[in-house]
Coordinates of C-alpha atoms in Angstrom, one line a residue:
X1 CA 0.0 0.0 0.0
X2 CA 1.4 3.2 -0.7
X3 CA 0.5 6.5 1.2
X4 CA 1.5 10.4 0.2
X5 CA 2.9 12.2 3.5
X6 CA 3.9 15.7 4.2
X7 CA 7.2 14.3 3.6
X8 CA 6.7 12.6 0.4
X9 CA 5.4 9.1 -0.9
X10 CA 5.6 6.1 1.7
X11 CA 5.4 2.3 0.8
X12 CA 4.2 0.2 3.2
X13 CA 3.1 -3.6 3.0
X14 CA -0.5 -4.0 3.4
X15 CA -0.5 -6.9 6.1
X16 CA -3.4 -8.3 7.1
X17 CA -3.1 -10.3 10.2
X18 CA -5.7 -12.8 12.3
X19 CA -6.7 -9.5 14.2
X20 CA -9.0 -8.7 11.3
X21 CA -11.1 -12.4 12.1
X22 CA -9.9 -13.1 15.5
X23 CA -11.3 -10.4 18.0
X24 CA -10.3 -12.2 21.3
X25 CA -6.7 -10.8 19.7
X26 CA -6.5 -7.5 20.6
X27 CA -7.2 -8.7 24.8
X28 CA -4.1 -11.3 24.4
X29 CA -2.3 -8.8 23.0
X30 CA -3.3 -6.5 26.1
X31 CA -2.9 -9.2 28.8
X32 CA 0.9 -9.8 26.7
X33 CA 1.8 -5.7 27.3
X34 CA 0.3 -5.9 31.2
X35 CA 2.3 -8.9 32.0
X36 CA 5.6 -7.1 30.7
X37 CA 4.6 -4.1 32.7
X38 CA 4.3 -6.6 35.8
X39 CA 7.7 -8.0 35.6
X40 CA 9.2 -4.7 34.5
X41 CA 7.7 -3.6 38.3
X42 CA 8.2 -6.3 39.9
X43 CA 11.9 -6.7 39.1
X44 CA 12.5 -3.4 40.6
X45 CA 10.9 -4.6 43.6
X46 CA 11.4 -8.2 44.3
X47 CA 14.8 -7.9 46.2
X48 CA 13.8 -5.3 48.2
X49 CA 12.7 -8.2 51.0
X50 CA 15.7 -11.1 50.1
X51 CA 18.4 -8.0 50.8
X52 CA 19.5 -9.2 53.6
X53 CA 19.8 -12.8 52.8
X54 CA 21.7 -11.4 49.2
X55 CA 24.1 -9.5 51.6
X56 CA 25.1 -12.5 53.8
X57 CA 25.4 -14.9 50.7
X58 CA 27.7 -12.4 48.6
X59 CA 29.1 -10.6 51.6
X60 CA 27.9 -7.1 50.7
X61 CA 29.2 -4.4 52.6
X62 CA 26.7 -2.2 54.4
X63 CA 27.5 0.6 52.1
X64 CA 27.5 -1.5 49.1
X65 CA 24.4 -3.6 49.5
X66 CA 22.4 -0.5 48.2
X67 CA 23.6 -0.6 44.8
X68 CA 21.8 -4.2 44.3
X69 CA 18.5 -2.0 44.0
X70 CA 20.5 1.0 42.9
X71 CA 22.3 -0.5 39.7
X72 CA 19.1 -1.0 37.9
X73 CA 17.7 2.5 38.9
X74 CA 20.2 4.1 37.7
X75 CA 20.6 1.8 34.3
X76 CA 17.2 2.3 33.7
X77 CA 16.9 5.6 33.9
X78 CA 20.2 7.0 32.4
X79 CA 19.1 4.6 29.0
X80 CA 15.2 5.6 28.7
X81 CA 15.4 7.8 26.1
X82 CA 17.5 6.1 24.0
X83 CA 15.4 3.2 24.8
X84 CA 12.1 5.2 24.0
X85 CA 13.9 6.7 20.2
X86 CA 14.6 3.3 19.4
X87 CA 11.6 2.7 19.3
X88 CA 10.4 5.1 17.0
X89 CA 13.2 4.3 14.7
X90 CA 13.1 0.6 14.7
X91 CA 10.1 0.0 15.8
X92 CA 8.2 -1.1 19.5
X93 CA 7.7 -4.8 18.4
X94 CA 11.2 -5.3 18.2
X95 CA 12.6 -3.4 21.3
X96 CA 9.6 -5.5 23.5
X97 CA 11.4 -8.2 22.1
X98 CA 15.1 -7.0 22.6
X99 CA 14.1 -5.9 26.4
X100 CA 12.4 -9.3 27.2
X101 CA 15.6 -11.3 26.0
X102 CA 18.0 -8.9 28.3
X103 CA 15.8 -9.4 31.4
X104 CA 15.6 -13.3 30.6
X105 CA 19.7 -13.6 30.2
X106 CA 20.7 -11.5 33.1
X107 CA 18.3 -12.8 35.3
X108 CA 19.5 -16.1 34.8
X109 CA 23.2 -14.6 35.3
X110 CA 22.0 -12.6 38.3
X111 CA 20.8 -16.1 39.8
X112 CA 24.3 -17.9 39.3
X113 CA 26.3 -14.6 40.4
X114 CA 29.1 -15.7 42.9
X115 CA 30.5 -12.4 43.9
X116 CA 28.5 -8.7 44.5
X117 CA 30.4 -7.1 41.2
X118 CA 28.8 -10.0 39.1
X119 CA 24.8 -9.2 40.4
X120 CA 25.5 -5.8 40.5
X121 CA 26.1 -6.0 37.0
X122 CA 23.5 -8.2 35.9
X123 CA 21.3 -5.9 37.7
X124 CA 22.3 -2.7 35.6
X125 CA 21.5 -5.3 32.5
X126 CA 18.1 -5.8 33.4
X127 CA 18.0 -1.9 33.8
X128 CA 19.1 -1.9 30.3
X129 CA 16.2 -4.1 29.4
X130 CA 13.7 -2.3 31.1
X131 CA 14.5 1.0 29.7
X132 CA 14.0 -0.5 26.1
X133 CA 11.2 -2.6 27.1
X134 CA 9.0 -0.1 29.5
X135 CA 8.7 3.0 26.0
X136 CA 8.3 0.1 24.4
X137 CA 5.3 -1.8 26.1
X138 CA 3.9 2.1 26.9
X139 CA 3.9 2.6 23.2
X140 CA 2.3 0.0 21.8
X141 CA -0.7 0.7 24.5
X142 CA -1.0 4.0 23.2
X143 CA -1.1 2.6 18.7
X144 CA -2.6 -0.3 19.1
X145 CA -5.6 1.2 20.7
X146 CA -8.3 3.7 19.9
X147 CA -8.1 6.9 21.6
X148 CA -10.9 7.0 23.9
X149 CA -12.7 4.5 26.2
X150 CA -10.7 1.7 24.5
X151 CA -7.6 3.2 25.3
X152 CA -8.5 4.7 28.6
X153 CA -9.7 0.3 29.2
X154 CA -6.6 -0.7 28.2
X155 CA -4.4 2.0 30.1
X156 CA -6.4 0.5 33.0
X157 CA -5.1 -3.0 32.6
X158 CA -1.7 -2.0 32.0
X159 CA -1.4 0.2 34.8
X160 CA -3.0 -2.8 37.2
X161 CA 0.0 -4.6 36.2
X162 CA 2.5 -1.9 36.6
X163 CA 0.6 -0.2 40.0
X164 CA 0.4 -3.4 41.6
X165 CA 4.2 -4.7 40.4
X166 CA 5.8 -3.8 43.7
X167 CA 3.5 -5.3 45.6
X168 CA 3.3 -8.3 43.9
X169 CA 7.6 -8.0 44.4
X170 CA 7.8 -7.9 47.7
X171 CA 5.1 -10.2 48.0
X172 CA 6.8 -13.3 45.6
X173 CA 10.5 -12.0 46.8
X174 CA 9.3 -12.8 51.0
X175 CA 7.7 -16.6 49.7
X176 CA 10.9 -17.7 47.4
X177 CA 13.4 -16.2 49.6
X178 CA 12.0 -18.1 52.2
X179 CA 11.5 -21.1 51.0
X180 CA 13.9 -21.6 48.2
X181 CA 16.5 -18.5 48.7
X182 CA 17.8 -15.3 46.9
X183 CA 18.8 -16.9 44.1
X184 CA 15.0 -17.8 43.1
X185 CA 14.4 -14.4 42.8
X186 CA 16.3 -14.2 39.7
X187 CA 15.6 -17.4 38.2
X188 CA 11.7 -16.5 38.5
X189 CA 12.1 -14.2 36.0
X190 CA 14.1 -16.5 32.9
X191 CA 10.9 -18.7 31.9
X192 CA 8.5 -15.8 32.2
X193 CA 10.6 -13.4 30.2
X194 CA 11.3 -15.5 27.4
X195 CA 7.8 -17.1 27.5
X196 CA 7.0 -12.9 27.1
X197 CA 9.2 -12.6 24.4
X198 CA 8.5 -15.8 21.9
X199 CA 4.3 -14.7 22.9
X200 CA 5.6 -11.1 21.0
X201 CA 6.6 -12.9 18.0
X202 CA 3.4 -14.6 16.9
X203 CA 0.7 -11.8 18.6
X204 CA 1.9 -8.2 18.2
X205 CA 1.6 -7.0 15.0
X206 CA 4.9 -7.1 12.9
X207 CA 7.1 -3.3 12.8
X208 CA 7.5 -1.3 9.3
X209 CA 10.7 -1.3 7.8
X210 CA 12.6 1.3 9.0
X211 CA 12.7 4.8 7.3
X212 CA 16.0 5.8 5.6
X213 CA 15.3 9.4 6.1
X214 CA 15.7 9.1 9.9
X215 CA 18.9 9.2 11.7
X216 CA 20.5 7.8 14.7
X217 CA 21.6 10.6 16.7
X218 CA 24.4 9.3 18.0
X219 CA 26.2 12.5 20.4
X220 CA 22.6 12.9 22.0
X221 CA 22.3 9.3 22.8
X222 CA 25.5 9.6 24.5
X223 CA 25.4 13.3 26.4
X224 CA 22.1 12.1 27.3
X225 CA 22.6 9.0 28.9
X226 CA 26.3 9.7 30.6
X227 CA 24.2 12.8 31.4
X228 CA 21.1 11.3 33.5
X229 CA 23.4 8.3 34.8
X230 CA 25.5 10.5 36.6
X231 CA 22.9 12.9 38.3
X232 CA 20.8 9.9 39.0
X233 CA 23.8 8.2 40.2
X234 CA 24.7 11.0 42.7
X235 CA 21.1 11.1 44.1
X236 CA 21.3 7.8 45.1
X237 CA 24.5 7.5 46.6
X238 CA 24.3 10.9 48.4
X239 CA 23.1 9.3 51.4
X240 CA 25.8 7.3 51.7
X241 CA 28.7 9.5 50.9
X242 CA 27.5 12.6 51.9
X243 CA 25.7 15.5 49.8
X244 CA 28.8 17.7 50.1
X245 CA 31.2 15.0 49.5
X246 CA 33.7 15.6 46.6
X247 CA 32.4 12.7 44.4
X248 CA 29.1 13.8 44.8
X249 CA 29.4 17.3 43.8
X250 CA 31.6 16.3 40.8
X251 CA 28.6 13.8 39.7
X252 CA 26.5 16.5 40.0
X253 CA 28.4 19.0 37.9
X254 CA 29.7 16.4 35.0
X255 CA 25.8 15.5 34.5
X256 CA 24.9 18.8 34.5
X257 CA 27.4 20.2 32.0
X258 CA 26.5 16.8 29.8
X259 CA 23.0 17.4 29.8
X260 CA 23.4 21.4 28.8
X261 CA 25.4 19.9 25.9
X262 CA 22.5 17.2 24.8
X263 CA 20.0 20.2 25.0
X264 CA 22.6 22.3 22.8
X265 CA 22.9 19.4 20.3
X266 CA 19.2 18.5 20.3
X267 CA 18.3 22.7 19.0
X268 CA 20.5 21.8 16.3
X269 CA 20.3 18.4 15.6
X270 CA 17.8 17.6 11.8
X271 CA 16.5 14.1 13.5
X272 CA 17.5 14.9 17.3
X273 CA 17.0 12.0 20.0
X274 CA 14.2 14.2 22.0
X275 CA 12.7 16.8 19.9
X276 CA 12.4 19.7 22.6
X277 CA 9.4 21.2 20.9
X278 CA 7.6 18.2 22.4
X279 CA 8.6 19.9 25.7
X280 CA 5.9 22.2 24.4
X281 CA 3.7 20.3 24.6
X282 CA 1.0 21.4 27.3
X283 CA 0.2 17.4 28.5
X284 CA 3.5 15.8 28.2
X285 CA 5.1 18.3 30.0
X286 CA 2.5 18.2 32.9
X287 CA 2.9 14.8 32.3
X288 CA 6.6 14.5 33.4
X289 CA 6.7 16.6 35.9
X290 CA 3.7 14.5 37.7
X291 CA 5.5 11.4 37.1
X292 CA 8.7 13.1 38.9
X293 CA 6.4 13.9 41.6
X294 CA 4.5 10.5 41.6
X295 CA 7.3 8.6 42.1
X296 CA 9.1 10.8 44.4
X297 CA 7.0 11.0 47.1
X298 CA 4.0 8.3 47.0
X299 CA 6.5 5.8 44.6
X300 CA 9.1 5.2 47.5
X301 CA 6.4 4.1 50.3
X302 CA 7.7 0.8 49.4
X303 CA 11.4 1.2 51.0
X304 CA 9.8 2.9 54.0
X305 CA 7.2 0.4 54.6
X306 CA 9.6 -2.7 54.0
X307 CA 11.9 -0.9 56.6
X308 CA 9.1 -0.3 59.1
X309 CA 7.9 -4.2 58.7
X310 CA 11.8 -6.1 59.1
X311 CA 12.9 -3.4 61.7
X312 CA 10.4 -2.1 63.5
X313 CA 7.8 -4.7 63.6
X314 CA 10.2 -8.1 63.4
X315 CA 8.5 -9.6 60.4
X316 CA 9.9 -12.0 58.6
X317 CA 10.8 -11.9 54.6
X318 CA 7.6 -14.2 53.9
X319 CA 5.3 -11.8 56.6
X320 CA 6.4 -9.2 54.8
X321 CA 5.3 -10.2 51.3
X322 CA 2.3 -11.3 52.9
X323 CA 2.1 -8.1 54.8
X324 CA 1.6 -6.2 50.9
X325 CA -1.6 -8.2 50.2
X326 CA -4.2 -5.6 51.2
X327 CA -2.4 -3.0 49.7
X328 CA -1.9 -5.0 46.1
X329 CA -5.4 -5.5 46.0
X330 CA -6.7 -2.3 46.8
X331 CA -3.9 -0.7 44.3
X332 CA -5.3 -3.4 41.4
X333 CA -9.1 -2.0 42.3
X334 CA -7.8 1.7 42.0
X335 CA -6.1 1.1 38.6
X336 CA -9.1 -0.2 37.1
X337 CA -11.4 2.6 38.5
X338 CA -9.1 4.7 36.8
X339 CA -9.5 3.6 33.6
X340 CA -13.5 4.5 34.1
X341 CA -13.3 7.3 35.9
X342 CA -11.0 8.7 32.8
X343 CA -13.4 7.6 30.8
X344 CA -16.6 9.3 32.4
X345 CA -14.9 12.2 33.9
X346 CA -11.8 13.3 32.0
X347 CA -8.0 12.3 32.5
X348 CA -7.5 15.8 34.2
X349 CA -10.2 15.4 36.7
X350 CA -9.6 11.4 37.2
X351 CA -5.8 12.2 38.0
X352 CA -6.3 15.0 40.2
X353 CA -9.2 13.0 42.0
X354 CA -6.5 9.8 42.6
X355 CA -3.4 12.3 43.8
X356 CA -5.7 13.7 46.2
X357 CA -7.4 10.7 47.3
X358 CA -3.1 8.6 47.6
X359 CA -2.5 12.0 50.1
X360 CA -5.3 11.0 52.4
X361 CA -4.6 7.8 52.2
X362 CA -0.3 8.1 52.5
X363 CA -1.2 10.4 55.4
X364 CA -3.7 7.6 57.1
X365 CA -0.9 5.1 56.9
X366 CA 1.9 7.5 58.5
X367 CA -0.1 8.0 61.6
X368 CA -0.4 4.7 62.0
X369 CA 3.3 3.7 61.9
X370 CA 4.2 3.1 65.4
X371 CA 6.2 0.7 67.7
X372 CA 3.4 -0.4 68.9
X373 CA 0.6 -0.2 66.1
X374 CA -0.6 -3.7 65.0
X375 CA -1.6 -4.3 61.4
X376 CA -5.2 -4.0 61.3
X377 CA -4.8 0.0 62.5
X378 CA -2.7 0.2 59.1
X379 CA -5.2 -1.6 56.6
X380 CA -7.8 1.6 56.3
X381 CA -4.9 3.9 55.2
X382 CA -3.8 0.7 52.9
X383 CA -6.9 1.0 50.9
X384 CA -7.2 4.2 50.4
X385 CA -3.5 4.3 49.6
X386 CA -3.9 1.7 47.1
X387 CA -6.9 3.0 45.5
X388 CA -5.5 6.2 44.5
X389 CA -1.8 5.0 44.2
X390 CA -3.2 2.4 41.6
X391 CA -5.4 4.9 39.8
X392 CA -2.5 7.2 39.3
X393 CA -0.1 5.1 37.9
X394 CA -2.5 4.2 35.4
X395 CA -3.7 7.8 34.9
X396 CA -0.3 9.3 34.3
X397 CA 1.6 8.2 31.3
X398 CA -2.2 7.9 29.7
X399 CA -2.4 11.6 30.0
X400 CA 0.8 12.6 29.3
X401 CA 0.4 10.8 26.2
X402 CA -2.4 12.9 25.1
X403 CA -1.5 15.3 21.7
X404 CA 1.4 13.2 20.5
X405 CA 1.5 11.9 17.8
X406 CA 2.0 7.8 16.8
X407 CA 5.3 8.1 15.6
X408 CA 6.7 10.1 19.0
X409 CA 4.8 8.3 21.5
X410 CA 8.5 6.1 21.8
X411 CA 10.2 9.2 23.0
X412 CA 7.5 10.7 24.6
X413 CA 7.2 8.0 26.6
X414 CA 10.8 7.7 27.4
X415 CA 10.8 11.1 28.8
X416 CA 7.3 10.5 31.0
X417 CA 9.8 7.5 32.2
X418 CA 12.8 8.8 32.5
X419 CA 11.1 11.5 34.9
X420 CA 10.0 8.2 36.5
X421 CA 13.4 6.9 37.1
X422 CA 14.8 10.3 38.1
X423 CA 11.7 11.1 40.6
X424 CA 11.9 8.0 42.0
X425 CA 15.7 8.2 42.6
X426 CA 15.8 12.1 44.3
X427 CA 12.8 11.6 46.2
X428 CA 13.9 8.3 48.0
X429 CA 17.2 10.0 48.5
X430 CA 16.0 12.7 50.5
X431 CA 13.6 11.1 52.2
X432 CA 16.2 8.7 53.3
X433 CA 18.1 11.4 54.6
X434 CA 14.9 12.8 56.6
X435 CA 14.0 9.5 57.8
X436 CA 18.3 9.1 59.3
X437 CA 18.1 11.9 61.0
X438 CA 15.6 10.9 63.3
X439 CA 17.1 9.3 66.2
X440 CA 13.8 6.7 66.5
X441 CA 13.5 4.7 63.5
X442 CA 9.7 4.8 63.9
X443 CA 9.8 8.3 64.3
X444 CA 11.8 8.9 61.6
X445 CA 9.5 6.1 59.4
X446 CA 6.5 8.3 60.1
X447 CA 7.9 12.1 59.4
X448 CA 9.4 10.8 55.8
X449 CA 5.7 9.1 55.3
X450 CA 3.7 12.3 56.2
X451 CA 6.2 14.8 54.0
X452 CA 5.7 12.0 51.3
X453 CA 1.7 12.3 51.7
X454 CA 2.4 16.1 51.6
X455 CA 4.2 16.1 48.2
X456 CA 1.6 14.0 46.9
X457 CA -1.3 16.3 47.6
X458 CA 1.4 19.0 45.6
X459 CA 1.6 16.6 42.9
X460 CA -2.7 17.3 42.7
X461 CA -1.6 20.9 42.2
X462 CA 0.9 20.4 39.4
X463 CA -2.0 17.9 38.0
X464 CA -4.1 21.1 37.3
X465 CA -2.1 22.2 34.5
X466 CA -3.3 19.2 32.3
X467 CA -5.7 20.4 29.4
X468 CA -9.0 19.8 29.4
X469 CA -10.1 17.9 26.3
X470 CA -7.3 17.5 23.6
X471 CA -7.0 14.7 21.6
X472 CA -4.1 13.1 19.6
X473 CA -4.0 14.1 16.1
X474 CA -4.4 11.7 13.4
X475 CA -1.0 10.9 11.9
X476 CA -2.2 10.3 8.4
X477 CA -4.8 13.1 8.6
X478 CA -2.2 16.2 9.5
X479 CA 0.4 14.7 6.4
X480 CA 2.8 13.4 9.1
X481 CA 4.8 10.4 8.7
X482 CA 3.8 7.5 10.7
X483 CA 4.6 3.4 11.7
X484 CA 1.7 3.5 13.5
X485 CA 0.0 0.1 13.2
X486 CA -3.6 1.3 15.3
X487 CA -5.1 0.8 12.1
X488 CA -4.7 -2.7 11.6
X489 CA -5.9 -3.6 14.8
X490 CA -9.3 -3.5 15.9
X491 CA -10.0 -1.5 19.1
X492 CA -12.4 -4.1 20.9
X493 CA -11.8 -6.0 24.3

């Protein structure tokens, strides 16, 4: 089939695939793109509760035992927009692909590591995968589905997966390092990431071939990345070293001057890795900085809540996965309410409803962390927690995905991720540091918790900003270029 552009003549294979005769295909495909989300979560998550068993089998230091969660932060979000190009350029199929085969090979290496160098590497790998994997999965959420109620539905489902991940983490970590040790927390994820990956290959619909006219831009991939992975890297081991240390501050200043650089080569660049008028952009850029937020304050309840459970309460690994049930369901309910209250209400008024609604709820669940509080006190802030904590997650990169166009939504959702990665590193840093310098550790639990709750009724604030009503153009309509396949997919679940 060939189709005139703004650009010129395009020739693309007219493909028709089972998806035309087959309508249970578009909810496998779904279910395949929520079930990468969920191990894309919960491999962020899942060591969080075998730490201490990781750190007595490898003999971590104290000070180096961080960097088993830290090295796939910091991988993850230094490579997110190179991840999220690539995907525009090569197209989302393949990088799902690509990202599923990384997390698969150094999970399994992960699993046989002898020594902390070798998992701390195969940790910054499957950082690697998931920052081609998450623009990827985010992506083809956002083509593959009508804008609208079908979207917002399948949004909902994917955000389940992703809201819920760390729950399900620390949940699966505390039953196979109990029963079977650390090492099963790796090896979990080798038959379900390749299952994922061969699953791609026969249901999501195949990528165009590539379009010469677009470059690789090669010195922003570079300023970019060395750029992010040194200020992220300094956020996370500030704590540790000390904010004014020397190695800090130098971190700090070589990221910064590398990222003025990227933006310098990006005004000038004809194909540039993140086109800064997307910046613009009234949604996406709402959209960022409410993912920064997100994840700053209401995204690192996790750590605080893991600590509180081990240290303060005595709980074992498996008590404290089990501890995260109530929470993972009510986070599962909130994400698909937020779907339909998108749906019925708006994105705007859906997302400022669920920030507002994760405050109460974060708030509830610090006043309730005490050396003496038992766990039925906690489970009212738990569910209102979760409900709103699950509906944002899935309200977020849906809305900040609004107004762009198929052929950016790669980029446009590595940048909503790599504010992710970024908001989630600064704001567990410093909330770290608050909850340190409390000489009671359930004192200092409970102040980090409440400032946390406090950000995220700010976050409601910044929320206000998104636009009421806009709608994505239509690629082919406006004359722009596209490898968007939403057209040969039907929208139905």
């Amino acid at each position: 089939m060939t189709t005139t552009t703004g650009t010129g003549t395009e020739t693309r294979p007219e493909t028709k695939t089972e998806t035309t005769t087959n309508p249970r295909r578009p909810a496998l495909i779904l279910a395949l793109l929520a079930f990468a989300q969920l191990i894309i979560s919960v491999d962020y998550n899942i060591v969080y509760v075998a730490l201490p068993e990781i750190g007595d089998g490898l003999g971590f230091t104290a000070q180096s035992l961080q960097w088993v969660v830290s090295a796939y932060a910091v991988a993850f979000g230094g490579l997110l927009l190179l991840g999220g190009r690539a995907c525009d350029l090569y197209g989302p199929r393949r990088m799902f692909v690509l990202g599923l085969a990384l997390y698969a090979g150094s999970s399994l290496a992960g699993g046989l590591a002898g020594e902390p160098g070798l998992l701390i590497a195969a940790r910054a790998v499957q950082g690697v995968g998931g920052a081609f994997l998450f623009p990827a999965t985010l992506t083809l959420v956002g083509t593959l589905f009508a804008e609208g109620k079908e979207r917002n539905r399948a949004f909902a489902v994917w955000g389940a997966a992703g809201g819920s991940g760390m729950i399900v983490g620390s949940l699966l970590g505390g039953v196979l390092t109990q029963f079977l040790g650390w090492q099963a927390v790796f090896y979990v994820n080798v038959p379900l990431a390749g299952a994922a990956a061969l699953t791609a290959l026969r249901l999501i619909p195949t990528d165009g071939a590539r379009r010469a006219d677009r470059r690789f831009d090669l010195a922003g991939a570079l300023t970019s990345t060395i750029g992010t992975i040194a200020i992220v890297f300094a956020f996370v081991q500030a704590p540790e070293s000390g904010w004014t240390s020397a190695p800090i501050l130098a971190s700090v200043a070589f990221g910064a001057v590398l990222i003025g650089v990227f933006l310098a080569v990006e005004r000038r660049s004809p194909d540039p890795l993140m086109p800064l008028r997307l910046l613009r952009g009234r949604n996406l850029s709402t959209g960022m900085a409410v993912t920064f937020l997100y994840m700053a304050t209401i995204g690192t309840l996790a750590y605080f809540l893991t600590v509180y459970f081990q240290q303060v309460k005595g709980y074992t690994a498996l008590e404290t996965g089990l501890a995260y049930l109530v929470p993972m369901l009510a986070i599962t309910a909130g994400s698909l309410l937020g779907g339909r209250a998108a749906t019925r209400f708006g994105a705007r008024t859906a997302m400022i409803a669920s920030l507002l609604v994760g405050a109460a709820g974060t708030v509830v669940v610090g006043l309730s962390m005490s050396a003496d509080g038992s766990y039925a006190s906690m489970v009212p802030g738990f569910v209102i927690l979760g409900l709103g904590q699950g509906a944002g997650y899935t309200l977020m990169f849906g809305a900040a995905a609004v107004g762009v166009a198929g052929h950016e939504q790669g980029i446009a959702s590595g940048m909503a991720s790599t504010a992710q990665q970024i908001g989630g590193a600064v704001g567990l840093a410093i909330l770290v540091a608050v909850a340190n310098a409390h000489s009671s550790t359930p004192a200092g639990l409970r102040t980090a918790v409440l400032i946390a709750g406090a950000g995220v009724g700010a976050t409601a604030l910044v929320a206000l900003r998104f636009a009421r009503g806009t709608s994505a153009p239509d690629p082919v309509a406006t004359g722009t270029p596209t490898t968007d396949p939403a057209a040969r997919i039907p929208a139905a679940l």
